[in-house]
CSV table of C-alpha atoms in Angstrom, one decimal:
chain,number,residue,atom,x,y,z
X,1,UNK,CA,25.3,-24.2,-3.2
X,2,UNK,CA,26.7,-20.6,-2.9
X,3,UNK,CA,25.5,-19.8,-6.4
X,4,UNK,CA,21.9,-21.0,-5.6
X,5,UNK,CA,21.9,-19.0,-2.3
X,6,UNK,CA,23.0,-15.8,-4.0
X,7,UNK,CA,20.5,-16.4,-6.9
X,8,UNK,CA,17.8,-16.8,-4.2
X,9,UNK,CA,18.8,-13.5,-2.6
X,10,UNK,CA,18.5,-11.8,-6.0
X,11,UNK,CA,15.1,-13.4,-6.6
X,12,UNK,CA,13.9,-12.3,-3.2
X,13,UNK,CA,15.0,-8.7,-3.9
X,14,UNK,CA,13.1,-8.8,-7.2
X,15,UNK,CA,10.1,-10.1,-5.3
X,16,UNK,CA,10.2,-7.1,-3.0
X,17,UNK,CA,9.9,-4.8,-6.1
X,18,UNK,CA,6.8,-6.8,-7.2
X,19,UNK,CA,5.3,-6.7,-3.7
X,20,UNK,CA,5.6,-2.9,-3.7
X,21,UNK,CA,3.7,-2.7,-7.0
X,22,UNK,CA,1.0,-5.0,-5.8
X,23,UNK,CA,0.6,-3.0,-2.6
X,24,UNK,CA,0.3,0.2,-4.6
X,25,UNK,CA,-2.5,-1.5,-6.6
X,26,UNK,CA,-4.2,-2.3,-3.4
X,27,UNK,CA,-3.9,1.3,-2.2
X,28,UNK,CA,-5.5,2.5,-5.4
X,29,UNK,CA,-8.3,-0.1,-5.1
X,30,UNK,CA,-9.0,1.1,-1.6
X,31,UNK,CA,-9.4,4.7,-2.7
X,32,UNK,CA,-11.7,3.7,-5.5
X,33,UNK,CA,-13.8,1.5,-3.2
X,34,UNK,CA,-14.1,4.3,-0.6
X,35,UNK,CA,-15.1,6.8,-3.4
X,36,UNK,CA,-17.8,4.4,-4.6
X,37,UNK,CA,-19.1,3.9,-1.1
X,38,UNK,CA,-19.2,7.7,-0.4
X,39,UNK,CA,-21.0,8.4,-3.7
X,40,UNK,CA,-23.6,5.7,-3.6
X,41,UNK,CA,-23.9,3.9,-0.3
X,42,UNK,CA,-24.0,6.8,2.1
X,43,UNK,CA,-22.9,4.6,5.0
X,44,UNK,CA,-20.7,5.3,8.0
X,45,UNK,CA,-16.9,5.1,7.6
X,46,UNK,CA,-16.5,1.9,9.7
X,47,UNK,CA,-19.1,0.2,7.5
X,48,UNK,CA,-17.4,1.4,4.3
X,49,UNK,CA,-14.1,0.1,5.6
X,50,UNK,CA,-15.6,-3.3,6.4
X,51,UNK,CA,-17.1,-3.5,2.9
X,52,UNK,CA,-13.8,-2.4,1.3
X,53,UNK,CA,-11.8,-4.8,3.4
X,54,UNK,CA,-13.8,-7.7,2.1
X,55,UNK,CA,-12.7,-6.9,-1.4
X,56,UNK,CA,-9.0,-6.3,-0.7
X,57,UNK,CA,-6.1,-8.7,-0.1
X,58,UNK,CA,-4.1,-9.1,3.0
X,59,UNK,CA,-2.7,-7.0,4.7
X,60,UNK,CA,-5.0,-4.2,3.4
X,61,UNK,CA,-8.1,-6.3,4.3
X,62,UNK,CA,-6.7,-6.6,7.8
X,63,UNK,CA,-6.0,-2.8,7.9
X,64,UNK,CA,-9.6,-2.0,7.0
X,65,UNK,CA,-11.0,-4.5,9.6
X,66,UNK,CA,-8.8,-3.2,12.4
X,67,UNK,CA,-9.4,0.4,11.5
X,68,UNK,CA,-13.2,-0.2,11.5
X,69,UNK,CA,-12.9,-1.8,14.9
X,70,UNK,CA,-10.9,1.1,16.3
X,71,UNK,CA,-13.5,3.6,14.9
X,72,UNK,CA,-16.3,1.7,16.6
X,73,UNK,CA,-14.5,1.4,19.9
X,74,UNK,CA,-12.9,4.9,20.0
X,75,UNK,CA,-15.6,7.4,18.9
X,76,UNK,CA,-14.4,10.9,18.7
X,77,UNK,CA,-10.8,10.1,18.0
X,78,UNK,CA,-9.1,11.8,15.0
X,79,UNK,CA,-9.5,9.6,12.0
X,80,UNK,CA,-6.2,10.6,10.5
X,81,UNK,CA,-4.4,9.5,13.6
X,82,UNK,CA,-6.2,6.2,13.9
X,83,UNK,CA,-5.5,5.6,10.2
X,84,UNK,CA,-1.8,6.3,10.6
X,85,UNK,CA,-1.5,4.1,13.8
X,86,UNK,CA,-3.4,1.2,12.1
X,87,UNK,CA,-1.2,1.5,9.0
X,88,UNK,CA,1.9,1.3,11.1
X,89,UNK,CA,0.6,-1.8,12.9
X,90,UNK,CA,-0.6,-3.7,9.8
X,91,UNK,CA,1.3,-2.6,6.7
X,92,UNK,CA,4.9,-2.9,7.8
X,93,UNK,CA,5.5,-6.0,5.7
X,94,UNK,CA,3.3,-5.0,2.8
X,95,UNK,CA,6.1,-3.9,0.4
X,96,UNK,CA,5.3,-0.2,0.6
X,97,UNK,CA,8.2,2.1,1.1
X,98,UNK,CA,8.2,4.8,3.8
X,99,UNK,CA,7.2,7.4,1.2
X,100,UNK,CA,4.4,5.2,0.0
X,101,UNK,CA,3.1,4.6,3.6
X,102,UNK,CA,3.2,8.4,4.1
X,103,UNK,CA,1.1,8.9,1.0
X,104,UNK,CA,-1.2,6.1,2.1
X,105,UNK,CA,-1.7,7.9,5.5
X,106,UNK,CA,-2.8,11.0,3.7
X,107,UNK,CA,-5.9,9.1,2.8
X,108,UNK,CA,-6.9,9.1,6.4
X,109,UNK,CA,-6.8,12.9,6.5
X,110,UNK,CA,-9.3,13.0,3.6
X,111,UNK,CA,-12.0,11.2,5.4
X,112,UNK,CA,-14.6,12.1,8.1
X,113,UNK,CA,-14.4,15.8,8.2
X,114,UNK,CA,-16.1,17.2,5.2
X,115,UNK,CA,-19.2,16.5,3.1
X,116,UNK,CA,-19.2,13.4,0.9
X,117,UNK,CA,-18.4,15.3,-2.3
X,118,UNK,CA,-15.4,17.0,-0.8
X,119,UNK,CA,-14.1,13.7,0.6
X,120,UNK,CA,-14.5,12.2,-2.8
X,121,UNK,CA,-12.5,15.0,-4.4
X,122,UNK,CA,-9.7,14.5,-1.8
X,123,UNK,CA,-9.8,10.7,-2.3
X,124,UNK,CA,-9.6,11.3,-6.0
X,125,UNK,CA,-6.6,13.6,-5.6
X,126,UNK,CA,-4.8,11.0,-3.4
X,127,UNK,CA,-5.7,8.3,-5.9
X,128,UNK,CA,-4.1,10.3,-8.7
X,129,UNK,CA,-0.9,10.6,-6.7
X,130,UNK,CA,-1.0,6.8,-6.2
X,131,UNK,CA,-1.6,6.4,-10.0
X,132,UNK,CA,1.5,8.4,-10.7
X,133,UNK,CA,3.6,6.3,-8.3
X,134,UNK,CA,2.2,3.1,-9.9
X,135,UNK,CA,3.2,4.3,-13.3
X,136,UNK,CA,6.8,5.0,-12.0
X,137,UNK,CA,6.9,1.6,-10.3
X,138,UNK,CA,5.7,-0.2,-13.3
X,139,UNK,CA,8.3,1.4,-15.5
X,140,UNK,CA,11.0,0.4,-13.0
X,141,UNK,CA,9.8,-3.1,-12.1
X,142,UNK,CA,10.9,-5.1,-15.1
X,143,UNK,CA,14.4,-3.5,-15.1
X,144,UNK,CA,14.9,-3.8,-11.4
X,145,UNK,CA,13.8,-7.4,-11.3
X,146,UNK,CA,16.3,-8.4,-14.1
X,147,UNK,CA,19.0,-6.4,-12.3
X,148,UNK,CA,18.5,-8.0,-8.9
X,149,UNK,CA,18.3,-11.5,-10.4
X,150,UNK,CA,21.5,-10.9,-12.4
X,151,UNK,CA,23.3,-9.4,-9.5
X,152,UNK,CA,22.4,-12.4,-7.4
X,153,UNK,CA,23.7,-14.9,-9.9
X,154,UNK,CA,26.8,-12.8,-10.6
X,155,UNK,CA,27.5,-12.3,-6.9
X,156,UNK,CA,27.2,-16.1,-6.4
X,157,UNK,CA,29.6,-16.7,-9.3
X,158,UNK,CA,32.1,-14.2,-7.8
X,159,UNK,CA,32.0,-15.8,-4.4
X,160,UNK,CA,32.3,-19.3,-5.9
X,161,UNK,CA,35.3,-18.3,-8.0
X,162,UNK,CA,36.8,-16.5,-4.9
X,163,UNK,CA,36.6,-19.8,-2.9
X,164,UNK,CA,38.2,-21.8,-5.7
């Protein structure tokens, strides 16, 4: 029983590593979707967010929907601040680390102030930073997953032997 519980803890820890990687992929998808909307759709930010949210998975779809609602209901508010507040509300269990969420919040500062081309360049820059983080996370994921699973099993074996 103890061995299974410890193995489950190790497996859950490994799942957290995989959740972070999936969340980073969703962040990158959002930057690409917004770039495409800026280049070709020429629609307002709230409309772009609704469109992007329809193509993303939870909690990023929820983030886009809530941010679009806030933009509609609070015109004139600073977009970066609304972006950050909405990210804090919706992305706490997404798997992103604090550093990842901070980078994600930088996306909000890239929108709404400049012309479309400048916004696209800033989104591309943010996307490149996310790509580098994805590459690091992919390199670490397999090793960390094996490590967490092994530590869970070994910890369970240790506790079991300790009780014998």
